[in-house]
Coordinates of C-alpha atoms in Angstrom, one line a residue:
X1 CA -27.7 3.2 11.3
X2 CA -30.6 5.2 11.8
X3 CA -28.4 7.9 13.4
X4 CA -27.3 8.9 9.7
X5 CA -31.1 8.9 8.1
X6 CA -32.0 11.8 6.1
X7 CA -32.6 14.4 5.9
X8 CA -29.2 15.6 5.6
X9 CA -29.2 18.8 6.5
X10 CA -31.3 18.4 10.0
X11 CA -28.6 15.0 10.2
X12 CA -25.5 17.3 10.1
X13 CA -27.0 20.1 12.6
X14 CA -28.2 17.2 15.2
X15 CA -24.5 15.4 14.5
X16 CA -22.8 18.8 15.2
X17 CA -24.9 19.4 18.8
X18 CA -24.5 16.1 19.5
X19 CA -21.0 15.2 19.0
X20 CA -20.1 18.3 21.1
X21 CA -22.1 17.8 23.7
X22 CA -20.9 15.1 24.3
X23 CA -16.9 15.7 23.7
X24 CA -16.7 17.5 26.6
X25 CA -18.3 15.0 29.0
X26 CA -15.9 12.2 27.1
X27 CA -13.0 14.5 27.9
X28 CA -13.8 13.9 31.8
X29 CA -14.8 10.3 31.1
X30 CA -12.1 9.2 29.5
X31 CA -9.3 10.9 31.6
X32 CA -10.5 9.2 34.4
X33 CA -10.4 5.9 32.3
X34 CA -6.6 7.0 31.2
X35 CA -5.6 7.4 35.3
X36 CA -7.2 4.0 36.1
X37 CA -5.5 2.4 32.7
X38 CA -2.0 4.2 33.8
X39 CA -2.1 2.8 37.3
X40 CA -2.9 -0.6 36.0
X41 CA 0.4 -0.5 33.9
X42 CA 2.7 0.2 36.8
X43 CA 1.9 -4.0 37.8
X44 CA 2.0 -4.8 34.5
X45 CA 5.7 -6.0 33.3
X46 CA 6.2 -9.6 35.6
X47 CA 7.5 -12.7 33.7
X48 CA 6.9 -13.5 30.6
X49 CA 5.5 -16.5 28.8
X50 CA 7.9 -19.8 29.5
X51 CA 7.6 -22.9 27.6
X52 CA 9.8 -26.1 27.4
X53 CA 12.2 -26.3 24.5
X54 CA 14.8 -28.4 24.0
X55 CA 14.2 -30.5 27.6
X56 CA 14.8 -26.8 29.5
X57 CA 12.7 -24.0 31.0
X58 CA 13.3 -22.0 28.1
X59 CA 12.6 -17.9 28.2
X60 CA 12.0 -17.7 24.7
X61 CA 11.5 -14.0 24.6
X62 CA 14.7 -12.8 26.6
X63 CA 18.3 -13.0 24.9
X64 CA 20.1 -11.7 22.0
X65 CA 21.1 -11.3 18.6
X66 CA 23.8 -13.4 17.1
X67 CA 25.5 -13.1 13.6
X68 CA 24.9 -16.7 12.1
X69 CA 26.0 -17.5 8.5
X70 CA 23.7 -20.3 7.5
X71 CA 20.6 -17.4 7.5
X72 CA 18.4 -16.2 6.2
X73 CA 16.0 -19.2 6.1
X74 CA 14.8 -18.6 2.2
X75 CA 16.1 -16.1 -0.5
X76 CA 13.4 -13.5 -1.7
X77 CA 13.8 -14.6 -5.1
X78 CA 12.3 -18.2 -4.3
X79 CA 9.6 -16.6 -3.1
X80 CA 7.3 -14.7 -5.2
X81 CA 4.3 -14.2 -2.9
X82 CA 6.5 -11.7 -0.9
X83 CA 4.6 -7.9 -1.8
X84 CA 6.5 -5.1 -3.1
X85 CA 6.2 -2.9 0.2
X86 CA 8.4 -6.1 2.1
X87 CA 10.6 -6.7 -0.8
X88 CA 13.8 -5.0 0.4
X89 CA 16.5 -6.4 -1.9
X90 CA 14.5 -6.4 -5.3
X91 CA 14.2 -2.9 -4.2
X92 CA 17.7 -2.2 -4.1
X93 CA 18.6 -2.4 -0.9
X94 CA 22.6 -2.6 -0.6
X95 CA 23.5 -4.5 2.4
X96 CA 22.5 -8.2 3.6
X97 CA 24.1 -8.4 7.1
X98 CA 20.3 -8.2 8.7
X99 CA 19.8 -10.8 7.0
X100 CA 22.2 -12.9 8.7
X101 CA 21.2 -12.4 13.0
X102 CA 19.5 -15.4 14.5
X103 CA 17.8 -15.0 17.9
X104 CA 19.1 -16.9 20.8
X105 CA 17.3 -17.0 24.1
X106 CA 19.3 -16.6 27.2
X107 CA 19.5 -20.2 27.9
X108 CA 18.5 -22.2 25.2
X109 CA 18.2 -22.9 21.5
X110 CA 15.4 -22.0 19.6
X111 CA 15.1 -25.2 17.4
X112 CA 15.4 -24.9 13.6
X113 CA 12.8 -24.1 11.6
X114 CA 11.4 -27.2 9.6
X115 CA 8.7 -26.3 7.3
X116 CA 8.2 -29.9 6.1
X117 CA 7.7 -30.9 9.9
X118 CA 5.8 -28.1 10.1
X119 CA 3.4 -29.2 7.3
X120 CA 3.0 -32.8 8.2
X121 CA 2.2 -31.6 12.0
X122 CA -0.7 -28.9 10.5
X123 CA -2.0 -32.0 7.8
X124 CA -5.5 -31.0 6.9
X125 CA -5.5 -27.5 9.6
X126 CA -6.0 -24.0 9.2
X127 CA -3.9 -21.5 10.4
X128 CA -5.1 -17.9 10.1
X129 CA -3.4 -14.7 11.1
X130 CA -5.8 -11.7 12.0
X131 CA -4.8 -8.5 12.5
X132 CA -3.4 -5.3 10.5
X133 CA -0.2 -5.3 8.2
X134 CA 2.2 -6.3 10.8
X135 CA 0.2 -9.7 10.7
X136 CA 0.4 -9.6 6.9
X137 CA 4.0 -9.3 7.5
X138 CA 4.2 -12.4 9.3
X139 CA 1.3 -14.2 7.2
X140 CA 3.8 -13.6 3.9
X141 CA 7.0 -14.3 6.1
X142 CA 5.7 -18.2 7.1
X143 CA 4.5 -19.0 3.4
X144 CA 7.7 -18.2 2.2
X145 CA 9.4 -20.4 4.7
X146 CA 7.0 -23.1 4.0
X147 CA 7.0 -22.7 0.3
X148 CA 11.0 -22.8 -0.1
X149 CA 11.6 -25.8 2.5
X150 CA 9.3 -28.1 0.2
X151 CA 10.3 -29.3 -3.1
X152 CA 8.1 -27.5 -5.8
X153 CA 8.0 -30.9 -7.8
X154 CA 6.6 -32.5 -4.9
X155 CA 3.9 -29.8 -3.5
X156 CA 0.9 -28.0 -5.6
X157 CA -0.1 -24.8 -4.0
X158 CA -3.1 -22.2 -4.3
X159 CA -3.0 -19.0 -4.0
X160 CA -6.7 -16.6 -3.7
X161 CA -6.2 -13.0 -2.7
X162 CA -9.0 -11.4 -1.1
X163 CA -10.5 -8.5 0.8
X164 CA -10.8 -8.9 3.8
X165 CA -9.6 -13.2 3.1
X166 CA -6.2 -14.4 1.4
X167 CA -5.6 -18.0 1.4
X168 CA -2.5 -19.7 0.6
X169 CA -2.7 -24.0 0.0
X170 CA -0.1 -26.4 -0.1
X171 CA -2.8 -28.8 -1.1
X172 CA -1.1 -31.8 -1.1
X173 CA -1.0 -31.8 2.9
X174 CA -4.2 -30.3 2.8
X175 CA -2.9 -27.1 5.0
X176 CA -4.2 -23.5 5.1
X177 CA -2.5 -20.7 5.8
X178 CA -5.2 -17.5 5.9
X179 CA -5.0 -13.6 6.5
X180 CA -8.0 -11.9 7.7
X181 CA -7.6 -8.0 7.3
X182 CA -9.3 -6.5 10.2
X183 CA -6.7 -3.8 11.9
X184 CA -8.8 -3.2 15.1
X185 CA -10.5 -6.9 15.5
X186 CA -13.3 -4.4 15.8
X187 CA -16.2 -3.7 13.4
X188 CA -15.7 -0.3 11.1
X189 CA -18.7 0.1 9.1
X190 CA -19.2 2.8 6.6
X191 CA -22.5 5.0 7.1
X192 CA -23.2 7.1 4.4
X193 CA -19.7 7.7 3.7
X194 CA -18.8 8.0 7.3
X195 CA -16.8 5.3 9.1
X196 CA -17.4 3.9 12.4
X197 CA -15.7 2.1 14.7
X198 CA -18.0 0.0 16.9
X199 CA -15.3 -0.8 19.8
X200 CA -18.3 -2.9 21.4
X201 CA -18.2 -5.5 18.4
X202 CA -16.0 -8.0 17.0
X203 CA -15.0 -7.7 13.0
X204 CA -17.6 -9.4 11.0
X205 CA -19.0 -11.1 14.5
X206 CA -15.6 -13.2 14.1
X207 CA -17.8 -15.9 12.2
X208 CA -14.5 -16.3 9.5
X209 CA -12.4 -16.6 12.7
X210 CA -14.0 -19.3 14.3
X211 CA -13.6 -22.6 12.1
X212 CA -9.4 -22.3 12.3
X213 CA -6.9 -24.8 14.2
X214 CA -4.2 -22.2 14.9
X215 CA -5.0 -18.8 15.1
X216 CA -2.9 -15.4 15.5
X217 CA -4.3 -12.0 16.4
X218 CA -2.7 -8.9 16.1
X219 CA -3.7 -5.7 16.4
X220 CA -2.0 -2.1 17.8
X221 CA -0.8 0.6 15.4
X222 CA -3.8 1.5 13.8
X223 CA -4.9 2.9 17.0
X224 CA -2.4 5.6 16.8
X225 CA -2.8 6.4 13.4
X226 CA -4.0 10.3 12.9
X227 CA -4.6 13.0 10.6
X228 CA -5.4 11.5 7.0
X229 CA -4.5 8.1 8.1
X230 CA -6.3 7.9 10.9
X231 CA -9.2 4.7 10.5
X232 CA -12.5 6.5 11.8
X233 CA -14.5 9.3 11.4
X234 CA -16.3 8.3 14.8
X235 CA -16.1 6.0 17.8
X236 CA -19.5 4.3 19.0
X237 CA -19.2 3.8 22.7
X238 CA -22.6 3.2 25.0
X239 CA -24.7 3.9 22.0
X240 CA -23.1 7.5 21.6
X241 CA -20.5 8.4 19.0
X242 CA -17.3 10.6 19.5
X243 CA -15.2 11.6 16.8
X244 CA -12.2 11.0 18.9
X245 CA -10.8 9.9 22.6
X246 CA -8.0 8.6 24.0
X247 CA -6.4 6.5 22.0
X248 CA -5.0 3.7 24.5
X249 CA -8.4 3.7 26.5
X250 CA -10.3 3.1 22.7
X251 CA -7.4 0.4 22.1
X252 CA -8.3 -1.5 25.8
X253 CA -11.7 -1.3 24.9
X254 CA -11.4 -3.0 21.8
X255 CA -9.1 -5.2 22.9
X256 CA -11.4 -6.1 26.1
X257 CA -14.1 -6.8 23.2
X258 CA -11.7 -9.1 21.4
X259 CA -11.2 -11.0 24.6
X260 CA -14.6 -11.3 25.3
X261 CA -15.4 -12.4 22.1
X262 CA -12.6 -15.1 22.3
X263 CA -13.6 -16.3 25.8
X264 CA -17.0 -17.0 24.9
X265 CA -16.5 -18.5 21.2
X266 CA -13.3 -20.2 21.0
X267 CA -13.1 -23.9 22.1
X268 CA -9.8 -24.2 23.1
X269 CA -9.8 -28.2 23.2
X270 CA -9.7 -27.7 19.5
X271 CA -8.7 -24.6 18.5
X272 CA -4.8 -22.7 19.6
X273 CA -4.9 -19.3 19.7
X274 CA -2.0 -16.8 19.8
X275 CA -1.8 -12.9 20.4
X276 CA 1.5 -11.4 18.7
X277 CA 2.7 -8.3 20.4
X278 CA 3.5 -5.1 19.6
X279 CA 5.7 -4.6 16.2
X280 CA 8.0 -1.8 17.3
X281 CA 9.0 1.3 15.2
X282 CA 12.6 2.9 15.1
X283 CA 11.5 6.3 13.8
X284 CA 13.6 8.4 16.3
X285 CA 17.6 8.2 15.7
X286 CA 18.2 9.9 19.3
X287 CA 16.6 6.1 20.7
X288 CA 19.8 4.5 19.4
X289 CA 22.3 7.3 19.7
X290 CA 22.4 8.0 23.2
X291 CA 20.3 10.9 23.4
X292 CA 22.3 12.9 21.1
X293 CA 21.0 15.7 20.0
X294 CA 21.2 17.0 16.0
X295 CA 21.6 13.2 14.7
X296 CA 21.4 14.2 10.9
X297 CA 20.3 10.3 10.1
X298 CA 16.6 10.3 9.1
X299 CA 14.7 7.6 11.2
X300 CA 16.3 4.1 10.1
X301 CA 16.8 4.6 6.9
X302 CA 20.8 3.6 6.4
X303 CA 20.7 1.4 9.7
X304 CA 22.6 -2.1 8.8
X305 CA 23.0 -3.5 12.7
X306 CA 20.9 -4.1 15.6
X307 CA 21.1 -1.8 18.7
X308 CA 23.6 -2.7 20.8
X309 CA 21.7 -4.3 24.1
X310 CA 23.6 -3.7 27.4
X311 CA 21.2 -6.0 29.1
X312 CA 18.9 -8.6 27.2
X313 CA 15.9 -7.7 29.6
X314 CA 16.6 -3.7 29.4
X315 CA 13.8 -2.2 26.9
X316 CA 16.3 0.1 24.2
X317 CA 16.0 3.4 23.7
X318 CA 12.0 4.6 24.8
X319 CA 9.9 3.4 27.2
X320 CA 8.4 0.0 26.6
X321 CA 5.0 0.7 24.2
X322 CA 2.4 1.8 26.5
X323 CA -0.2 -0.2 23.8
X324 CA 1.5 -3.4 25.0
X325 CA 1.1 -3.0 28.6
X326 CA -2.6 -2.6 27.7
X327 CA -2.5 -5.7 25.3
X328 CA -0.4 -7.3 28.4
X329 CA -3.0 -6.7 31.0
X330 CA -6.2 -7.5 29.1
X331 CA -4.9 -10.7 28.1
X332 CA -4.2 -11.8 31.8
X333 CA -7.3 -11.1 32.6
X334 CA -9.3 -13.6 30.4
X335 CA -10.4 -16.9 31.4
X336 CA -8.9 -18.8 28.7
X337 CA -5.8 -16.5 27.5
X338 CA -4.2 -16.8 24.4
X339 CA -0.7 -17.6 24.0
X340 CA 1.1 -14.3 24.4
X341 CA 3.8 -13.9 21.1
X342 CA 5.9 -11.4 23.0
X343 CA 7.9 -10.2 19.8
X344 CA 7.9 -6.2 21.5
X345 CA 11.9 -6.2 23.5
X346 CA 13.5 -8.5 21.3
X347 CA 12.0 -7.1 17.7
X348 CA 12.8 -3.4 19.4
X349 CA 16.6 -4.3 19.0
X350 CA 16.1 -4.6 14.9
X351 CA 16.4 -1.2 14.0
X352 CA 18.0 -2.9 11.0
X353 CA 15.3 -4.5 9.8
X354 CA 12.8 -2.4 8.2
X355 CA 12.2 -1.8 4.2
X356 CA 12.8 2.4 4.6
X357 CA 13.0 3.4 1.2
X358 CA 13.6 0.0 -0.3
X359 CA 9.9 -0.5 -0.9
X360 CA 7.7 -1.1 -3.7
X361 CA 5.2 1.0 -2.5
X362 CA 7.3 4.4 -3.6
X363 CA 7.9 5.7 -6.5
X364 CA 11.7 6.4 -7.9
X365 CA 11.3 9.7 -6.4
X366 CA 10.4 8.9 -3.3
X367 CA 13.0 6.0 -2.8
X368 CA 16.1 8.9 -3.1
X369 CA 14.2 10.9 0.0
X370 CA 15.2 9.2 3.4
X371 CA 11.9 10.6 4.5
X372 CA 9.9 8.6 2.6
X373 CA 11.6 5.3 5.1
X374 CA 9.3 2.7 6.3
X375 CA 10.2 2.1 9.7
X376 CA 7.1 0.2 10.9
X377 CA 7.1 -3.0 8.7
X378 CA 10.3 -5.2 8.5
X379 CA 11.8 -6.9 5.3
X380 CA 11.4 -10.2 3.6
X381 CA 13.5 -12.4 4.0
X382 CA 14.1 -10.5 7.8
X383 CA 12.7 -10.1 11.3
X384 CA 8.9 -11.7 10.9
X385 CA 10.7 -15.2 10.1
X386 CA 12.3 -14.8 13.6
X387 CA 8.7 -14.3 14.6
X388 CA 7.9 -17.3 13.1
X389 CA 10.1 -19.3 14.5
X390 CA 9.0 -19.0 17.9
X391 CA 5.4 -19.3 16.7
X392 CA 6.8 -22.5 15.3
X393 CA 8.6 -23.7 18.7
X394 CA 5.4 -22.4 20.4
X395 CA 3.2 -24.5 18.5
X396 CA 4.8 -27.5 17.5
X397 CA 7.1 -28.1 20.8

């Protein structure tokens, strides 16, 4: 803090040396970092988490998409926690085949969700999702699939919206189900109107974090954010501050913190702890079209089917996120790794599933200009309950 002590004006001439000064020893510094990082990703794609479901070796994360009648799980309108931004069809959104995909490993059956079993196994626990939006996404998804498989007249809930905390209650079974905002699972503190992210310490010293039974992190997109929507005014590194570097050697920094943090604080006798992957985007038409050039479709706004997979372990369209190889290796490397959520080939496929312009968070205006389409978050009912259902099999199986 005392970097930003008045007097202002000597402040902002020392910031303006300094920060330049030191921009163009980073620029060495972290390309280096960048060449090491790139040559740890070549080893990084092996096999992926396995589990046992349904008395098999079950690769829960390889398969496909099959059309399935008896989906989706719950209607939107028996839910009425879902936000505005997630809320496809009161939105006006025309078409309900993606709601109507189930996911089905290559050889096995992902059980069905049973939010009463699901209940009674949690009696009395915790479970907190942490992470950006994508984990909201998911946070809101599994309360509505809770809320709708219980009967009303037998359940009381509680809902308490907060910043950073939201809580949801069924309190009759004496379950939690938390979101902790924190996009980076880094601290970003705000000194005298400038924000910092400290990529050497964890959000709030993860003291919320530590008292759950299940936990989720998530983190990934906000790393790439730039321009206005960018999270930072300035990195702290090594006690020196840079307004910007690479962004996936700042995300395995962070992440590295995270895992640190988790290692050293989280008693895994007691507590489960998950990491969901990376929530792909379908912003480029020209990933599902075959390299065509002059697609006139604007991102994936009108899409109403999943890509067509000619292999169920072939990533679709670009290369497989660069951010999840990172996530991928940092998380091998821990002593007492969390249970990896590998949501990034088989959520990739979904091109389908996002709000575009049939979000809340538009205005009239925007919702009749395709270039206003969401095609980072994913629709509720849609693609997070999938998510859920392997956090579901994961947990309770």
């Amino acid at each position: 803090m005392a970097l930003f002590q008045s007097p202002a004006p000597l402040l902002l001439l020392f910031l303006v040396l300094f920060i330049t000064t030191l921009s163009l020893h980073s620029n060495l510094s972290f390309s280096a970092l960048l060449l090491s990082l790139r040559h740890h990703h070549q080893h990084l794609r092996s096999e992926r988490p396995m589990i046992h479901a349904n008395q098999s070796n079950c690769a829960l994360f390889v398969g496909n998409w099959v059309h399935d009648d008896s989906y989706p799980l719950y209607q939107s309108s028996s839910c009425p926690m879902i936000d505005p931004q997630f809320n496809c069809q009161l939105y006006g959104r025309p078409d309900s085949d993606y709601l109507k995909y189930r996911w089905r490993p290559l050889n096995c059956d992902l059980p069905r969700f049973n939010g009463a079993e699901f209940l009674m196994q949690m009696r009395g626990k915790t479970v907190m999702f942490v992470g950006d939006s994508l984990g909201h996404n998911q946070w809101e998804s599994l309360i509505c699939m809770l809320y709708t498989s219980v009967p009303q007249s037998q359940s009381q809930t509680q809902m308490v919206k907060g910043e950073p905390l939201s809580t949801f209650r069924f309190l009759d079974y004496g379950v939690t189900i938390s979101f902790y905002k924190s996009p980076f699972l880094v601290e970003v503190d705000v000194v005298q109107g400038k924000r910092i992210l400290r990529v050497e310490q964890v959000d709030g010293n993860g003291d919320p974090w530590r008292n759950a039974d299940v936990i989720s992190f998530n983190t990934g997109h906000w790393w790439t954010h730039e321009g206005s929507l960018q999270g930072w005014d300035y990195i702290e590194l090594g006690g020196k501050y840079y307004p910007n570097m690479d962004r996936l050697a700042a995300l395995e920094r962070g992440v590295r913190t995270w895992a640190n943090w988790v290692d050293t604080n989280i008693d895994k006798t007691r507590t489960k702890v998950f990491f969901l992957g990376i929530s792909p985007t379908h912003t480029n038409p020209n990933e599902w079209n075959n390299g065509v050039t002059g697609v006139t479709k604007k991102s994936c706004y009108g899409e109403t089917e999943p890509i067509s997979a000619t292999s169920a372990t072939a990533y679709p369209g670009a290369e497989y996120p660069e951010q999840m190889k990172v996530i991928d290796m940092v998380i091998r490397e821990m002593k007492n790794p969390p249970y990896l959520l590998d949501i990034t080939l088989l959520s990739a496929f979904r091109k389908d599933g996002h709000p575009s312009i049939y979000s809340g968070d538009l205005s009239p205006q925007q919702r009749s200009n395709p270039l206003y389409s969401d095609c980072s978050h994913w629709c509720l009912p849609g693609l997070p309950d999938t998510w859920n259902e392997l956090f579901y099999t994961a947990l309770i199986y």
